[in-house]
Amino acid sequence: MTPDSSKTAETVTSDDTPLLSESLANRRRFAVQMRIDGSPLKTITQTTGLSAPTVIAAFKAWNTGGWKAIEPAPRGRAAGSRQLDDAQQTQLQRVLLTSPPNDGDSPLWHVGNAHNYLTETGVSLTPRSVTRYLALWGLTPPPRKFDAETASDCVPVPTPVYRVTVSTADGRSVFATRDPRGKLHWIGFDGPPTTDRIIDFLNRLTRLGSSRSRSIVIKGIDIARTNAIRAWITENCCNTDVFTASAASLTKISALAPQAQHAASVDQGNEQQNDLNVSRLTMNQSSTARQTEPVPTMTDSNTAASINTTSSATADGLLPGSDTLTHLQRLEAESIHIMREVVAEADNPVMMYSIGKDSAVMLHLAAKAFYPAPPPFPLLHVDTTWKFRAMYEFRDRIAKELGFELLVHINQEGVAQGVNPFTHGSALHTDIMKTEALKQALDKYQFDVAFGGARRDEEKSRAKERIFSFRSAQHRWEPKAQRPELWRQYNTRKQKSESIRVFPLSNWTELDIWQYIYRESIPIVPLYYAGERPVVERDGTLIMVDDDRMPLHDGEVPQMRSVRFRTLGCYPLTGAVESTAATLPDIIQEMLLTKTSERQGRMIDHDNAASMEKKKQEGYF
Amino acid sequence: MDTAANDLLHTDIHQYLHQHENKTLLRFITCGSVDDGKSTLIGRLLYESKVLFEDQLDAVEADSKKWGTQGKEMDFALLVDGLAAEREQGITIDVAYRFFATDQRKFIVADTPGHEQYTRNMVTGASTADVAVILVDARQGILTQTRRHSYLASLIGIKNVVLAINKMDLVGYSEDKYQAIIDDYTTFAKQVNIEHFTPIPMSALKGDNIIEPGNAMPWYRGTTLMSYLETVKVNSDRMQEQPFRMPVQWVNRPNLDFRGFAGTVASGVIKPGDAIRVQPTGKESTVKRIVTRDGDLEKAVAGQSVTLTMNDEIDISRGDIISTVDNPASSADQFESTVVWMHDDAMLPGRPYLMKIGTRTVTATITDIKYEVNVNTLEHTACKNLQLNNIAVCNINTDQQVAFDAYTDNRDTGGFILIDRITNNTVGAGMLHFALRRSDNIHMQAVDVDKEIRANLKNQKACVLWFTGLSGAGKSTIANLVEKKLAMQGRHTYLLDGDNIRHGLNKDLGFTDADRVENIRRIAEVARLMVDSGLIVLSAFISPFRAERQMARGMVDADEFMEVFVETPLNVAEERDVKGLYKKARRGELKNFTGIDSPYEAPENAELLLDTSTMTAEQAAERVIKELRRRGIISED
């Protein structure tokens, strides 16, 4: 390069681009003028610093197009020539992410046929740009191996293995897989992943590649109990195995209805079945359709415990420097006082146990109140039979650990009538299996006082309920006939047929409960912590598909999402929230930051504002 | 509320939790009516402390449109009005408890209505409060209700009073107006023993001086409401400076080696080794351990629920108060106290009620109402009984010794509730002033000849036959016949009836409800003495109230009382009208006549029922004799 051109290069870096093209254009104009004037090429190149071919080209252009032709062309790509605007993107997403390819040779979309489609419709994007846009829309090839495969050390056979992710963003469901060469294939639909769509996808997937058999590992939906899909698996079991990957384990979906299979294919089929079920898993991975969640023990709260010991509280638990009790200490003392008052005066008290976090705190306080004696009353769980399985496991374990006698009452009439939240609706179900069942239990065991874990901050009508709440012989609550409660004086006297509900946690707030659980390392049901769980979305609420009794709507398929529960009740009536909070501090942080109040998750409260008050008058706890 | 804390919430949840774990707790009450903006104030405190959840706010916004009184603005008051009935009426009618927290403290607000008919509710809400926030509408100044609220706050022993002069925005944030209200209030405060109060000018609606001072009142340099609430001393701290008291709730005996006394420390501090005295028994020992599930404590302070063990095997039971040996609780069975009546059924002097004080429940009778206090004017007036929301200074007797402190020294050992023995309702609350005399000096004289010996001499068992029924039912006729039959068998009897009682012992009594109660009380006392002397006592009085018959029953042993219900329909009795009394009553010449304008409460579990519309007096008397034989009162001869 000549010194001049290096000077030009300097200009390039220091000046704005328009100025540069302007100065170049000037030099070009000047060179053309010199050429017209008859200057020799060498003089021109020396004067303008332009190269000879540039000068020749400029003159040619002037010759054909006049001065206009040597005006600088717009630099770079024209706006929009490769960049898609929002409208275009929306349009393309609609085609690429919610409809199948119409190219008969490829069952699924891939970058190649997508590029072809775009070219046909006049959008010129390079295949690389297509990939870039797909990634922008959240579509990338699934990983080479899911974490679950590594965690369970389990290798699916037969090969090739197609790993599939299902994403449900923006109201679409998109199935993406990678072929053995790492190439992305996908297909999307409008709406949630239904059985029809999943089967459509599986059919298409089996047409992919030339191999006769394959394994499919799906992450993001739970198809284990979807009969239509299992029927498909059954039909295709000779050449395709399907697995689901959860956070930690890989589960093979077994073929449907063994009896039917047996009938169809006698002894030979039987052997094949075994083969399918077990032998293809190289490790001893259990192939049960569902796995139970590990119950965290006290040591699981290690972090909580260790932080607690570093707190500056003194040996007797008081605030440093003074004897002022903290709010938690005062709440604790009040609850204990209430429990002791009941035990001293009641004939036959019982503690209602709902297995939730408030119950957990109540149990813990009871253990403290009567220490070193065991709590002098039994626990009563009014079981609607629709609680989460994790709750039942937790209930049995905790009652044993704390030395409580556990009574479980189920409304057998309700069971006999087949009452359930699906066909009878939440209101009737709650009424029969909870409210009625509670009355039955209290009558059956002749309990005169029952502890409940309700708090005044839960809901407006609770704010006015007394700590000692009287119920008539018919278990009704009369908001207008409540007894005044002064100081620490509680009037526990009642007529023979009457009963009292006592709420020792009345003055606790949700945050107090969580903070106390944290401070005291109280074990709670793991469902409060976030985890990958199968859920379906109904009326905007995420419902966990906890067992096979939950009827799925036509085509509905549970999706695996990271969710947790803010309250626990009957699983079909309890909404999950999407969350990644896996420790107590995470939960507390999330609670304080998200600010949606607790009972929102409970579907029984949705009816109307006064509904809880009515339920209480009728005897709901 | 504090941005630093909010940052902490985002960045370091562990540190945040640690900080919030060490908050203190303050309970306060807001007094004022709907018009003073009380609900708006509480709503704002909740809103500003960010305890409200999105969906609650959404609900309030929706409600504001439906019920709100603030046009399109958010109506904070709707956050705190709870029950459906009230919401429709637009007023709060009970005690509601609200919760919020700042970085320093957790707060529990007792929200009570301000009208006079809700005095009961305010007293209830105030009983646990450290602070009273008394709202005043700046436009109105000190009103009758402000005085009432101040009196009640002082009566219940609240030491920290905030005079919240609200709606300053509506008086142009005028300092003169503010000063005038303070001057007005200062004079009054002295009358009700409020030595000190904190005035704060504010606008709950606009937010001035609630959390932040705002710019509207540059002339005010005092505290904002929130910073006052965050820093004022809580009651349980003050109680730690008082002598040690712990009412025993429950004796913990899981096995023979452990005997612990569980309770909540009402005042003071206790450490292992401290000498204690148990009241009212007067037994002494020293504390061995302070047992909790988290390990033994080195000390326990007011407000903590603990279990104490003693170095000596002394008898301590529920209801006793463990006190420091240097300054123990007093013990007595006659007191002067202030009583707040909380029930629709009036309090009648002489009627026995259950009294729950500390953890002890005893039978108590108001012997004498010294005067009633007019809650609006503070005037003292004479009165014969107490109606709902009445407040009076009374003398009270209990049937056994009670350990106590003056209420002004200790709310937990000096405050009590009164319970109706029939309905079990909490009908009143009281605050003990002092013991009327040292009851320790009076002892029951034990005698060698007792009831049983006296009765045996007469070859019978003593008992009371308590005839009850409407006037004209035939009580006296039947009782007379029964006595005649008994006399013929050689039994020793005595018949108490209107003739020998109303004309003598009780001739000072009229026929008001209160006098009827006293009438029966005296008759029951006489009957008790006669039973003690070994007689079969027949009493024939209308005795219309269940409670008094219950009292009479309670005075003698269970098998010595036979309630005989002489049942006659009112129209039958009125038809008989032997003495012409029904006619007089119908003409209005006789007031408070049972069955006409005074109630008769029929017995529910009478030992014997005599229906005189289906049997003659002779048959009825025979039936009574048969029952006496069956019960072994008289022998089968």
mmCIF file with all atom_site columns, N, CA, C and O in Angstrom, chain B residues 278-292:
data_model
loop_
_atom_site.group_PDB
_atom_site.id
_atom_site.type_symbol
_atom_site.label_atom_id
_atom_site.label_alt_id
_atom_site.label_comp_id
_atom_site.label_asym_id
_atom_site.label_entity_id
_atom_site.label_seq_id
_atom_site.pdbx_PDB_ins_code
_atom_site.Cartn_x
_atom_site.Cartn_y
_atom_site.Cartn_z
_atom_site.occupancy
_atom_site.B_iso_or_equiv
_atom_site.pdbx_formal_charge
_atom_site.auth_seq_id
_atom_site.auth_comp_id
_atom_site.auth_asym_id
_atom_site.auth_atom_id
_atom_site.pdbx_PDB_model_num
ATOM 1  N N  . VAL B 1 278 ? -45.302 -20.218 96.548  1.00 0.00 ? 278 VAL B N  1
ATOM 2  C CA . VAL B 1 278 ? -46.493 -20.571 95.788  1.00 0.00 ? 278 VAL B CA 1
ATOM 3  C C  . VAL B 1 278 ? -47.711 -19.966 96.474  1.00 0.00 ? 278 VAL B C  1
ATOM 4  O O  . VAL B 1 278 ? -47.923 -20.188 97.665  1.00 0.00 ? 278 VAL B O  1
ATOM 5  N N  . GLN B 1 279 ? -48.490 -19.197 95.747  1.00 0.00 ? 279 GLN B N  1
ATOM 6  C CA . GLN B 1 279 ? -49.695 -18.597 96.310  1.00 0.00 ? 279 GLN B CA 1
ATOM 7  C C  . GLN B 1 279 ? -50.930 -19.241 95.696  1.00 0.00 ? 279 GLN B C  1
ATOM 8  O O  . GLN B 1 279 ? -50.887 -19.606 94.530  1.00 0.00 ? 279 GLN B O  1
ATOM 9  N N  . PRO B 1 280 ? -52.046 -19.456 96.404  1.00 0.00 ? 280 PRO B N  1
ATOM 10 C CA . PRO B 1 280 ? -52.286 -18.984 97.765  1.00 0.00 ? 280 PRO B CA 1
ATOM 11 C C  . PRO B 1 280 ? -51.812 -19.950 98.866  1.00 0.00 ? 280 PRO B C  1
ATOM 12 O O  . PRO B 1 280 ? -52.038 -19.651 100.034 1.00 0.00 ? 280 PRO B O  1
ATOM 13 N N  . THR B 1 281 ? -51.168 -21.053 98.548  1.00 0.00 ? 281 THR B N  1
ATOM 14 C CA . THR B 1 281 ? -50.839 -22.005 99.616  1.00 0.00 ? 281 THR B CA 1
ATOM 15 C C  . THR B 1 281 ? -49.703 -21.525 100.500 1.00 0.00 ? 281 THR B C  1
ATOM 16 O O  . THR B 1 281 ? -49.585 -21.945 101.648 1.00 0.00 ? 281 THR B O  1
ATOM 17 N N  . GLY B 1 282 ? -48.832 -20.666 99.969  1.00 0.00 ? 282 GLY B N  1
ATOM 18 C CA . GLY B 1 282 ? -47.755 -20.125 100.776 1.00 0.00 ? 282 GLY B CA 1
ATOM 19 C C  . GLY B 1 282 ? -46.536 -21.041 100.888 1.00 0.00 ? 282 GLY B C  1
ATOM 20 O O  . GLY B 1 282 ? -45.599 -20.747 101.625 1.00 0.00 ? 282 GLY B O  1
ATOM 21 N N  . LYS B 1 283 ? -46.535 -22.145 100.156 1.00 0.00 ? 283 LYS B N  1
ATOM 22 C CA . LYS B 1 283 ? -45.399 -23.062 100.235 1.00 0.00 ? 283 LYS B CA 1
ATOM 23 C C  . LYS B 1 283 ? -44.196 -22.464 99.512  1.00 0.00 ? 283 LYS B C  1
ATOM 24 O O  . LYS B 1 283 ? -44.340 -21.711 98.560  1.00 0.00 ? 283 LYS B O  1
ATOM 25 N N  . GLU B 1 284 ? -42.997 -22.845 99.974  1.00 0.00 ? 284 GLU B N  1
ATOM 26 C CA . GLU B 1 284 ? -41.794 -22.262 99.389  1.00 0.00 ? 284 GLU B CA 1
ATOM 27 C C  . GLU B 1 284 ? -40.821 -23.325 98.930  1.00 0.00 ? 284 GLU B C  1
ATOM 28 O O  . GLU B 1 284 ? -40.782 -24.422 99.481  1.00 0.00 ? 284 GLU B O  1
ATOM 29 N N  . SER B 1 285 ? -40.018 -22.979 97.939  1.00 0.00 ? 285 SER B N  1
ATOM 30 C CA . SER B 1 285 ? -38.966 -23.871 97.460  1.00 0.00 ? 285 SER B CA 1
ATOM 31 C C  . SER B 1 285 ? -37.994 -23.052 96.627  1.00 0.00 ? 285 SER B C  1
ATOM 32 O O  . SER B 1 285 ? -38.084 -21.807 96.607  1.00 0.00 ? 285 SER B O  1
ATOM 33 N N  . THR B 1 286 ? -37.076 -23.727 95.934  1.00 0.00 ? 286 THR B N  1
ATOM 34 C CA . THR B 1 286 ? -36.208 -23.031 94.996  1.00 0.00 ? 286 THR B CA 1
ATOM 35 C C  . THR B 1 286 ? -36.289 -23.719 93.644  1.00 0.00 ? 286 THR B C  1
ATOM 36 O O  . THR B 1 286 ? -36.558 -24.920 93.561  1.00 0.00 ? 286 THR B O  1
ATOM 37 N N  . VAL B 1 287 ? -36.059 -22.931 92.592  1.00 0.00 ? 287 VAL B N  1
ATOM 38 C CA . VAL B 1 287 ? -36.162 -23.471 91.233  1.00 0.00 ? 287 VAL B CA 1
ATOM 39 C C  . VAL B 1 287 ? -34.961 -24.352 90.940  1.00 0.00 ? 287 VAL B C  1
ATOM 40 O O  . VAL B 1 287 ? -33.812 -23.985 91.209  1.00 0.00 ? 287 VAL B O  1
ATOM 41 N N  . LYS B 1 288 ? -35.244 -25.539 90.416  1.00 0.00 ? 288 LYS B N  1
ATOM 42 C CA . LYS B 1 288 ? -34.162 -26.458 90.090  1.00 0.00 ? 288 LYS B CA 1
ATOM 43 C C  . LYS B 1 288 ? -33.739 -26.276 88.636  1.00 0.00 ? 288 LYS B C  1
ATOM 44 O O  . LYS B 1 288 ? -32.582 -25.999 88.347  1.00 0.00 ? 288 LYS B O  1
ATOM 45 N N  . ARG B 1 289 ? -34.695 -26.424 87.725  1.00 0.00 ? 289 ARG B N  1
ATOM 46 C CA . ARG B 1 289 ? -34.361 -26.326 86.302  1.00 0.00 ? 289 ARG B CA 1
ATOM 47 C C  . ARG B 1 289 ? -35.453 -25.541 85.571  1.00 0.00 ? 289 ARG B C  1
ATOM 48 O O  . ARG B 1 289 ? -36.592 -25.482 86.013  1.00 0.00 ? 289 ARG B O  1
ATOM 49 N N  . ILE B 1 290 ? -35.078 -24.939 84.453  1.00 0.00 ? 290 ILE B N  1
ATOM 50 C CA . ILE B 1 290 ? -36.065 -24.362 83.532  1.00 0.00 ? 290 ILE B CA 1
ATOM 51 C C  . ILE B 1 290 ? -36.000 -25.224 82.289  1.00 0.00 ? 290 ILE B C  1
ATOM 52 O O  . ILE B 1 290 ? -35.059 -25.143 81.498  1.00 0.00 ? 290 ILE B O  1
ATOM 53 N N  . VAL B 1 291 ? -36.985 -26.092 82.139  1.00 0.00 ? 291 VAL B N  1
ATOM 54 C CA . VAL B 1 291 ? -36.912 -27.138 81.123  1.00 0.00 ? 291 VAL B CA 1
ATOM 55 C C  . VAL B 1 291 ? -37.602 -26.699 79.836  1.00 0.00 ? 291 VAL B C  1
ATOM 56 O O  . VAL B 1 291 ? -38.739 -26.225 79.857  1.00 0.00 ? 291 VAL B O  1
ATOM 57 N N  . THR B 1 292 ? -36.917 -26.827 78.709  1.00 0.00 ? 292 THR B N  1
ATOM 58 C CA . THR B 1 292 ? -37.584 -26.696 77.409  1.00 0.00 ? 292 THR B CA 1
ATOM 59 C C  . THR B 1 292 ? -37.066 -27.818 76.524  1.00 0.00 ? 292 THR B C  1
ATOM 60 O O  . THR B 1 292 ? -36.060 -28.454 76.837  1.00 0.00 ? 292 THR B O  1
#
